[in-house]
Amino acid sequence: MDRIIKILHLEDVPTDAEIVRKKLKTAAFQFELKLVKGEDDFKNALQEFSPDVILSDHALPEFNSIEALSIVRGKGLKTPFILVTGAVGEEFAAAMIKQGADDYILKDRLERLSSAIINCVERYQAEAKRREIEEGFRLTINALKDYAFLQLDKNGNIVSWNSAAENIKGFQGDQIIGKSIADFYTDTDRENGVPEFNLKMALAMGEFNPTGWRKRNDGTLYYADTVITALHDDYGNFKGYAKIIRDITERILVEEKLKESEEKYRKIVQTAQEGIWTVDENNIITFVNDKLCEMFEYQKDEIIGKPSTSFIHKEDKQIALQAIGRRKLGINENYEISFRTKSGKRLWTYVSASSLLDRNEYKGTLAMITDITARKKAEQETLSLLERLQLKNKYLNQFAYMVSHNLRAPIAKILGLASIFKSALDAEMIMQKIVEETINLDNVVRDINTIITARDTTNEITEPVVFADELKLIEQVFDQYISESNAVITSDFQQPGMPTVKGRFYSILYNLLSNALKYRSKERPLKIHVSTEEVDNFILLTVRDNGIGIDLNKHRDKMFMLYKRFHGDEIPGKGIGLNLVKVQVESLGGRIEVESEINQGSSFKVYLPKKYRSKITANMNGVFLIDDDKLCNAMHKNVVLKHMAPTKIEVYQHAGHALEDLKRIAQTQQEEFPGLIFLDLNMPEVDGWQFLDSFEQLPENYLESCKVVILTSSINQNEIEKSKTFKTVHKFISKPLTAEKVLDLIND
Ligand code: ADP
């Protein structure tokens, strides 16, 4: 021991005191000794000297060790107390120890004194340390405001508690002692044995963490987050439990409120009549509601996780990418865009998009999507109606102009002639003039009729037109003229034909060719080149000549007006040809352009839309021929090419291959889906019926625009009946396919 031990010695006999001092001097520790002889000195010394150990003789004249010990303990001091006496009885010694003396030593056996002092002081110090730690722990536990701490006995009855427990449980001090922990559970929990269960679990697992509603002293409820720990002594014997409780009612209520409002919004979103989706910062879809799935015709899991752009209609991809860019800048906006549904339909929508920002950082987009397909269709119809009305109006104006100028001139002349007729002598000459003017009048009326008929499209049929055939027919008409003028007509039909209104196409080419022949240059032999090619969604027909050309700087505006002519009357003509061409081109949904240089030549360019359909449509986009017989295929292909002029023709010996191609076309949308399929029934591997089964699984919009014509060697009634179960089967035709049968089909 390296510190100085303060020893208070109670002894009235000086020699005995001296003996003790001497003995202490031989001890292995340093000490400071205070000797007192009576009660008052003893009491003072306790206070002022504050000894580490007390040595006490038993019997003093007016004082004794029993009294001394009770003074010490009475003050709450735990200072070690060693009796140093002459011989005392065993019983007395035992009684002293019981009262709190730490040891006793006989005056004639003082050898043990120093070791007894060291033992006692060390034990005292260890005790004091333990008490200090315990006190610290107790203070800490009490200082915990939010954590109730309870110590429970083995049966779950409370033995100690901290002040937070009083607050949480609503008890005052000792009231809580001895209460069973079960008293704080709700009635239902108690009936269900929850308190016992929790204690058992803590005992079995060492620690258990139950949560739930618990009762305060006044019966009100709070939500407790609890840790119950089973306690054991140093020998592993179970002593009871420690229980720490935290009142998390507020948090739970907030969480419940949050859950409630989340639930409310979830319901609103799910039952909304608009499609709703969210995408993350990488534009991946993270949420969709039921309505959106319904609109897109997909299941939720087919949409979530995919980029939003994969559902955008291909024509609107650019709009979508630009919109995403604006979202990243935090710009919210409403716009129209179209999507592609699972079955391939175009879904027009009105989108309200808002950026989702977290501390100014783009985290994604929330979009409300409304289906406006019906409105869009109506709008488009109104628009095209408006366009048609505007066009009609324009023609009517021109018509009115033509009527006023061209009808009035001959009428005025006739009137003038008639007025002089009364008095004139030269009746025959006047009569002659009246006839001439009446013929003029008749011609104008005929022209008017031609133009009016050119605009009437009600009874026209779209049918296959082979450009080379039409050119040949017209060349025959001008045969004599061509050979006389040594004109050379060349052609290059990169696009061999198209479905269109044959009569109109013929008239367009006829007028352009006749002009090219008429307005040739005398300075060089005439060359005319007729060509066709595909440009975007149009077929471009060009008629180029090396004739006298037109001064477009002067005449461009009037090029296609009625009765406008630009080269005097040397070359006969009426000035209605180009107007007629323009009317006809526009009635087919196309447009006409002209390029020309004086004395170099002219080019007339006619753009006809590939997809034009008149009210009565005889033809279709492409044709598929499916027959395992090679010879039949070759023959039928020729007939179809010649008489239908389809935009494309594909020939298959295996129905399976045709199916694969059709599925691919429907999926990728890169190529045109056929409008007509000629199908043989008896084929190996996949026969006609099996083909129809799979074919009719394709999206509805493709099936709507495609007809299947069954081609068989012999037509049998059973098969006709069976074919009625397939909605795409249009007709039964017996092999071989001939020109008449094709024409029948077209006019069907
Ligand atoms: P027409 O030939 O009966 O006069 P069109 O309406 O066909 O009437 O043509 C109008 C005018 O355009 C012609 O009078 C002519 O001046 C000019 N024109 C038409 N085609 C050509 C051409 N290929 N080369 C030069 N001028 C042409």
PDB file of N, CA and C and ligand atoms in Angstrom, residues 511-520 543-551 555 558-569 571-581 594 596-597 601-604, ligand 1:
ATOM      1  N   ASN A 511     -51.801  14.200-120.414  1.00  0.00           N
ATOM      2  CA  ASN A 511     -51.686  15.656-120.575  1.00  0.00           C
ATOM      3  C   ASN A 511     -50.239  16.123-120.546  1.00  0.00           C
ATOM      4  N   LEU A 512     -49.447  15.536-119.593  1.00  0.00           N
ATOM      5  CA  LEU A 512     -48.050  15.973-119.479  1.00  0.00           C
ATOM      6  C   LEU A 512     -47.272  15.586-120.731  1.00  0.00           C
ATOM      7  N   LEU A 513     -47.555  14.365-121.233  1.00  0.00           N
ATOM      8  CA  LEU A 513     -46.851  13.883-122.417  1.00  0.00           C
ATOM      9  C   LEU A 513     -47.263  14.695-123.650  1.00  0.00           C
ATOM     10  N   SER A 514     -48.556  14.991-123.734  1.00  0.00           N
ATOM     11  CA  SER A 514     -49.037  15.729-124.903  1.00  0.00           C
ATOM     12  C   SER A 514     -48.415  17.126-124.919  1.00  0.00           C
ATOM     13  N   ASN A 515     -48.250  17.773-123.749  1.00  0.00           N
ATOM     14  CA  ASN A 515     -47.593  19.091-123.687  1.00  0.00           C
ATOM     15  C   ASN A 515     -46.133  18.998-124.100  1.00  0.00           C
ATOM     16  N   ALA A 516     -45.454  17.933-123.584  1.00  0.00           N
ATOM     17  CA  ALA A 516     -44.038  17.765-123.918  1.00  0.00           C
ATOM     18  C   ALA A 516     -43.869  17.640-125.435  1.00  0.00           C
ATOM     19  N   LEU A 517     -44.814  16.940-126.067  1.00  0.00           N
ATOM     20  CA  LEU A 517     -44.739  16.770-127.526  1.00  0.00           C
ATOM     21  C   LEU A 517     -45.032  18.103-128.230  1.00  0.00           C
ATOM     22  N   LYS A 518     -46.042  18.842-127.677  1.00  0.00           N
ATOM     23  CA  LYS A 518     -46.487  20.075-128.336  1.00  0.00           C
ATOM     24  C   LYS A 518     -45.436  21.185-128.237  1.00  0.00           C
ATOM     25  N   TYR A 519     -44.864  21.357-127.054  1.00  0.00           N
ATOM     26  CA  TYR A 519     -43.998  22.523-126.834  1.00  0.00           C
ATOM     27  C   TYR A 519     -42.536  22.151-127.025  1.00  0.00           C
ATOM     28  N   ARG A 520     -42.277  21.414-128.157  1.00  0.00           N
ATOM     29  CA  ARG A 520     -40.894  21.012-128.440  1.00  0.00           C
ATOM     30  C   ARG A 520     -40.160  22.149-129.145  1.00  0.00           C
ATOM     31  N   VAL A 543     -42.015  13.857-115.708  1.00  0.00           N
ATOM     32  CA  VAL A 543     -42.025  13.907-117.171  1.00  0.00           C
ATOM     33  C   VAL A 543     -41.111  15.061-117.568  1.00  0.00           C
ATOM     34  N   ARG A 544     -39.959  14.694-118.170  1.00  0.00           N
ATOM     35  CA  ARG A 544     -38.952  15.716-118.496  1.00  0.00           C
ATOM     36  C   ARG A 544     -38.816  15.850-120.003  1.00  0.00           C
ATOM     37  N   ASP A 545     -38.742  17.083-120.490  1.00  0.00           N
ATOM     38  CA  ASP A 545     -38.524  17.255-121.937  1.00  0.00           C
ATOM     39  C   ASP A 545     -37.401  18.261-122.175  1.00  0.00           C
ATOM     40  N   ASN A 546     -36.924  18.320-123.428  1.00  0.00           N
ATOM     41  CA  ASN A 546     -35.898  19.318-123.760  1.00  0.00           C
ATOM     42  C   ASN A 546     -36.487  20.362-124.718  1.00  0.00           C
ATOM     43  N   GLY A 547     -37.759  20.725-124.436  1.00  0.00           N
ATOM     44  CA  GLY A 547     -38.512  21.633-125.308  1.00  0.00           C
ATOM     45  C   GLY A 547     -38.210  23.099-125.079  1.00  0.00           C
ATOM     46  N   ILE A 548     -39.172  23.962-125.414  1.00  0.00           N
ATOM     47  CA  ILE A 548     -38.923  25.407-125.414  1.00  0.00           C
ATOM     48  C   ILE A 548     -38.908  26.024-124.015  1.00  0.00           C
ATOM     49  N   GLY A 549     -39.403  25.275-123.011  1.00  0.00           N
ATOM     50  CA  GLY A 549     -39.343  25.772-121.634  1.00  0.00           C
ATOM     51  C   GLY A 549     -40.361  26.871-121.371  1.00  0.00           C
ATOM     52  N   ILE A 550     -40.444  27.294-120.115  1.00  0.00           N
ATOM     53  CA  ILE A 550     -41.425  28.309-119.710  1.00  0.00           C
ATOM     54  C   ILE A 550     -40.677  29.337-118.857  1.00  0.00           C
ATOM     55  N   ASP A 551     -41.055  30.609-118.997  1.00  0.00           N
ATOM     56  CA  ASP A 551     -40.430  31.650-118.168  1.00  0.00           C
ATOM     57  C   ASP A 551     -41.118  31.639-116.797  1.00  0.00           C
ATOM     58  N   HIS A 555     -44.300  33.476-115.000  1.00  0.00           N
ATOM     59  CA  HIS A 555     -45.579  32.756-115.011  1.00  0.00           C
ATOM     60  C   HIS A 555     -45.818  31.771-113.862  1.00  0.00           C
ATOM     61  N   LYS A 558     -49.168  31.509-112.255  1.00  0.00           N
ATOM     62  CA  LYS A 558     -50.343  31.197-113.085  1.00  0.00           C
ATOM     63  C   LYS A 558     -50.239  29.832-113.751  1.00  0.00           C
ATOM     64  N   MET A 559     -49.113  29.139-113.481  1.00  0.00           N
ATOM     65  CA  MET A 559     -48.817  27.894-114.203  1.00  0.00           C
ATOM     66  C   MET A 559     -50.013  26.953-114.351  1.00  0.00           C
ATOM     67  N   PHE A 560     -50.747  26.764-113.246  1.00  0.00           N
ATOM     68  CA  PHE A 560     -51.787  25.727-113.290  1.00  0.00           C
ATOM     69  C   PHE A 560     -53.202  26.321-113.308  1.00  0.00           C
ATOM     70  N   MET A 561     -53.276  27.615-113.674  1.00  0.00           N
ATOM     71  CA  MET A 561     -54.608  28.220-113.703  1.00  0.00           C
ATOM     72  C   MET A 561     -55.307  27.916-115.017  1.00  0.00           C
ATOM     73  N   LEU A 562     -56.636  27.930-114.939  1.00  0.00           N
ATOM     74  CA  LEU A 562     -57.447  27.634-116.132  1.00  0.00           C
ATOM     75  C   LEU A 562     -57.244  28.681-117.225  1.00  0.00           C
ATOM     76  N   TYR A 563     -57.190  28.215-118.432  1.00  0.00           N
ATOM     77  CA  TYR A 563     -57.105  29.094-119.618  1.00  0.00           C
ATOM     78  C   TYR A 563     -55.856  29.963-119.660  1.00  0.00           C
ATOM     79  N   LYS A 564     -54.815  29.567-118.846  1.00  0.00           N
ATOM     80  CA  LYS A 564     -53.578  30.351-118.925  1.00  0.00           C
ATOM     81  C   LYS A 564     -52.642  29.649-119.897  1.00  0.00           C
ATOM     82  N   ARG A 565     -52.140  30.414-120.871  1.00  0.00           N
ATOM     83  CA  ARG A 565     -51.216  29.859-121.857  1.00  0.00           C
ATOM     84  C   ARG A 565     -50.028  30.818-121.939  1.00  0.00           C
ATOM     85  N   PHE A 566     -48.862  30.296-122.243  1.00  0.00           N
ATOM     86  CA  PHE A 566     -47.675  31.149-122.139  1.00  0.00           C
ATOM     87  C   PHE A 566     -46.875  31.261-123.432  1.00  0.00           C
ATOM     88  N   HIS A 567     -47.394  30.685-124.501  1.00  0.00           N
ATOM     89  CA  HIS A 567     -46.616  30.727-125.739  1.00  0.00           C
ATOM     90  C   HIS A 567     -47.434  31.192-126.945  1.00  0.00           C
ATOM     91  N   GLY A 568     -48.378  32.058-126.773  1.00  0.00           N
ATOM     92  CA  GLY A 568     -49.154  32.566-127.903  1.00  0.00           C
ATOM     93  C   GLY A 568     -50.024  31.499-128.531  1.00  0.00           C
ATOM     94  N   ASP A 569     -50.652  31.839-129.671  1.00  0.00           N
ATOM     95  CA  ASP A 569     -51.625  30.914-130.259  1.00  0.00           C
ATOM     96  C   ASP A 569     -51.078  30.091-131.417  1.00  0.00           C
ATOM     97  N   ILE A 571     -49.116  27.544-131.295  1.00  0.00           N
ATOM     98  CA  ILE A 571     -49.347  26.137-130.976  1.00  0.00           C
ATOM     99  C   ILE A 571     -50.774  26.058-130.433  1.00  0.00           C
ATOM    100  N   PRO A 572     -51.622  25.241-131.078  1.00  0.00           N
ATOM    101  CA  PRO A 572     -53.018  25.223-130.653  1.00  0.00           C
ATOM    102  C   PRO A 572     -53.185  24.654-129.246  1.00  0.00           C
ATOM    103  N   GLY A 573     -54.190  25.130-128.570  1.00  0.00           N
ATOM    104  CA  GLY A 573     -54.444  24.633-127.208  1.00  0.00           C
ATOM    105  C   GLY A 573     -55.452  25.542-126.538  1.00  0.00           C
ATOM    106  N   LYS A 574     -56.008  25.051-125.380  1.00  0.00           N
ATOM    107  CA  LYS A 574     -57.045  25.830-124.728  1.00  0.00           C
ATOM    108  C   LYS A 574     -56.632  26.326-123.342  1.00  0.00           C
ATOM    109  N   GLY A 575     -55.516  25.770-122.847  1.00  0.00           N
ATOM    110  CA  GLY A 575     -55.078  26.204-121.505  1.00  0.00           C
ATOM    111  C   GLY A 575     -55.860  25.551-120.377  1.00  0.00           C
ATOM    112  N   ILE A 576     -56.394  24.353-120.648  1.00  0.00           N
ATOM    113  CA  ILE A 576     -57.062  23.683-119.505  1.00  0.00           C
ATOM    114  C   ILE A 576     -56.294  22.429-119.067  1.00  0.00           C
ATOM    115  N   GLY A 577     -55.326  21.963-119.884  1.00  0.00           N
ATOM    116  CA  GLY A 577     -54.626  20.688-119.604  1.00  0.00           C
ATOM    117  C   GLY A 577     -53.935  20.674-118.243  1.00  0.00           C
ATOM    118  N   LEU A 578     -53.114  21.703-117.973  1.00  0.00           N
ATOM    119  CA  LEU A 578     -52.349  21.686-116.716  1.00  0.00           C
ATOM    120  C   LEU A 578     -53.274  21.868-115.507  1.00  0.00           C
ATOM    121  N   ASN A 579     -54.339  22.645-115.690  1.00  0.00           N
ATOM    122  CA  ASN A 579     -55.287  22.791-114.582  1.00  0.00           C
ATOM    123  C   ASN A 579     -55.930  21.448-114.260  1.00  0.00           C
ATOM    124  N   LEU A 580     -56.276  20.746-115.326  1.00  0.00           N
ATOM    125  CA  LEU A 580     -56.894  19.430-115.158  1.00  0.00           C
ATOM    126  C   LEU A 580     -55.931  18.485-114.419  1.00  0.00           C
ATOM    127  N   VAL A 581     -54.636  18.529-114.859  1.00  0.00           N
ATOM    128  CA  VAL A 581     -53.628  17.674-114.203  1.00  0.00           C
ATOM    129  C   VAL A 581     -53.574  18.003-112.708  1.00  0.00           C
ATOM    130  N   VAL A 594     -43.181  22.235-110.851  1.00  0.00           N
ATOM    131  CA  VAL A 594     -42.597  22.374-112.185  1.00  0.00           C
ATOM    132  C   VAL A 594     -41.220  23.024-112.082  1.00  0.00           C
ATOM    133  N   SER A 596     -38.328  24.611-114.904  1.00  0.00           N
ATOM    134  CA  SER A 596     -38.202  24.870-116.335  1.00  0.00           C
ATOM    135  C   SER A 596     -37.191  25.967-116.619  1.00  0.00           C
ATOM    136  N   GLU A 597     -36.527  25.874-117.777  1.00  0.00           N
ATOM    137  CA  GLU A 597     -35.640  26.955-118.224  1.00  0.00           C
ATOM    138  C   GLU A 597     -35.963  27.243-119.669  1.00  0.00           C
ATOM    139  N   GLY A 601     -35.796  23.296-121.537  1.00  0.00           N
ATOM    140  CA  GLY A 601     -36.729  22.198-121.311  1.00  0.00           C
ATOM    141  C   GLY A 601     -37.455  22.340-119.988  1.00  0.00           C
ATOM    142  N   SER A 602     -38.403  21.435-119.758  1.00  0.00           N
ATOM    143  CA  SER A 602     -39.216  21.494-118.533  1.00  0.00           C
ATOM    144  C   SER A 602     -39.292  20.121-117.892  1.00  0.00           C
ATOM    145  N   SER A 603     -39.527  20.158-116.577  1.00  0.00           N
ATOM    146  CA  SER A 603     -39.748  18.918-115.820  1.00  0.00           C
ATOM    147  C   SER A 603     -41.013  19.100-115.004  1.00  0.00           C
ATOM    148  N   PHE A 604     -41.970  18.223-115.197  1.00  0.00           N
ATOM    149  CA  PHE A 604     -43.168  18.252-114.351  1.00  0.00           C
ATOM    150  C   PHE A 604     -43.060  17.095-113.370  1.00  0.00           C
TER     151      PHE A 604
HETATM  152  P1  ADP B   1     -52.482  24.132-123.518  1.00  0.00           P
HETATM  153  O1  ADP B   1     -51.372  23.235-123.816  1.00  0.00           O
HETATM  154  O2  ADP B   1     -53.772  23.669-124.074  1.00  0.00           O
HETATM  155  O3  ADP B   1     -52.199  25.552-123.786  1.00  0.00           O
HETATM  156  P2  ADP B   1     -52.025  23.535-120.774  1.00  0.00           P
HETATM  157  O4  ADP B   1     -52.828  23.905-119.586  1.00  0.00           O
HETATM  158  O5  ADP B   1     -51.711  22.133-120.980  1.00  0.00           O
HETATM  159  O6  ADP B   1     -52.786  24.170-121.995  1.00  0.00           O
HETATM  160  O7  ADP B   1     -50.695  24.375-120.663  1.00  0.00           O
HETATM  161  C1  ADP B   1     -50.720  25.703-120.307  1.00  0.00           C
HETATM  162  C2  ADP B   1     -49.505  26.400-120.897  1.00  0.00           C
HETATM  163  O8  ADP B   1     -48.322  25.984-120.226  1.00  0.00           O
HETATM  164  C3  ADP B   1     -49.244  26.081-122.329  1.00  0.00           C
HETATM  165  O9  ADP B   1     -49.979  26.929-123.164  1.00  0.00           O
HETATM  166  C4  ADP B   1     -47.761  26.343-122.433  1.00  0.00           C
HETATM  167  O10 ADP B   1     -47.514  27.688-122.621  1.00  0.00           O
HETATM  168  C5  ADP B   1     -47.229  25.951-121.116  1.00  0.00           C
HETATM  169  N1  ADP B   1     -46.696  24.578-121.141  1.00  0.00           N
HETATM  170  C6  ADP B   1     -47.300  23.459-120.722  1.00  0.00           C
HETATM  171  N2  ADP B   1     -46.475  22.388-120.828  1.00  0.00           N
HETATM  172  C7  ADP B   1     -45.311  22.839-121.329  1.00  0.00           C
HETATM  173  C8  ADP B   1     -44.067  22.240-121.687  1.00  0.00           C
HETATM  174  N3  ADP B   1     -43.854  20.931-121.526  1.00  0.00           N
HETATM  175  N4  ADP B   1     -43.112  23.046-122.203  1.00  0.00           N
HETATM  176  C9  ADP B   1     -43.314  24.335-122.358  1.00  0.00           C
HETATM  177  N5  ADP B   1     -44.458  24.967-122.022  1.00  0.00           N
HETATM  178  C10 ADP B   1     -45.457  24.237-121.552  1.00  0.00           C
END
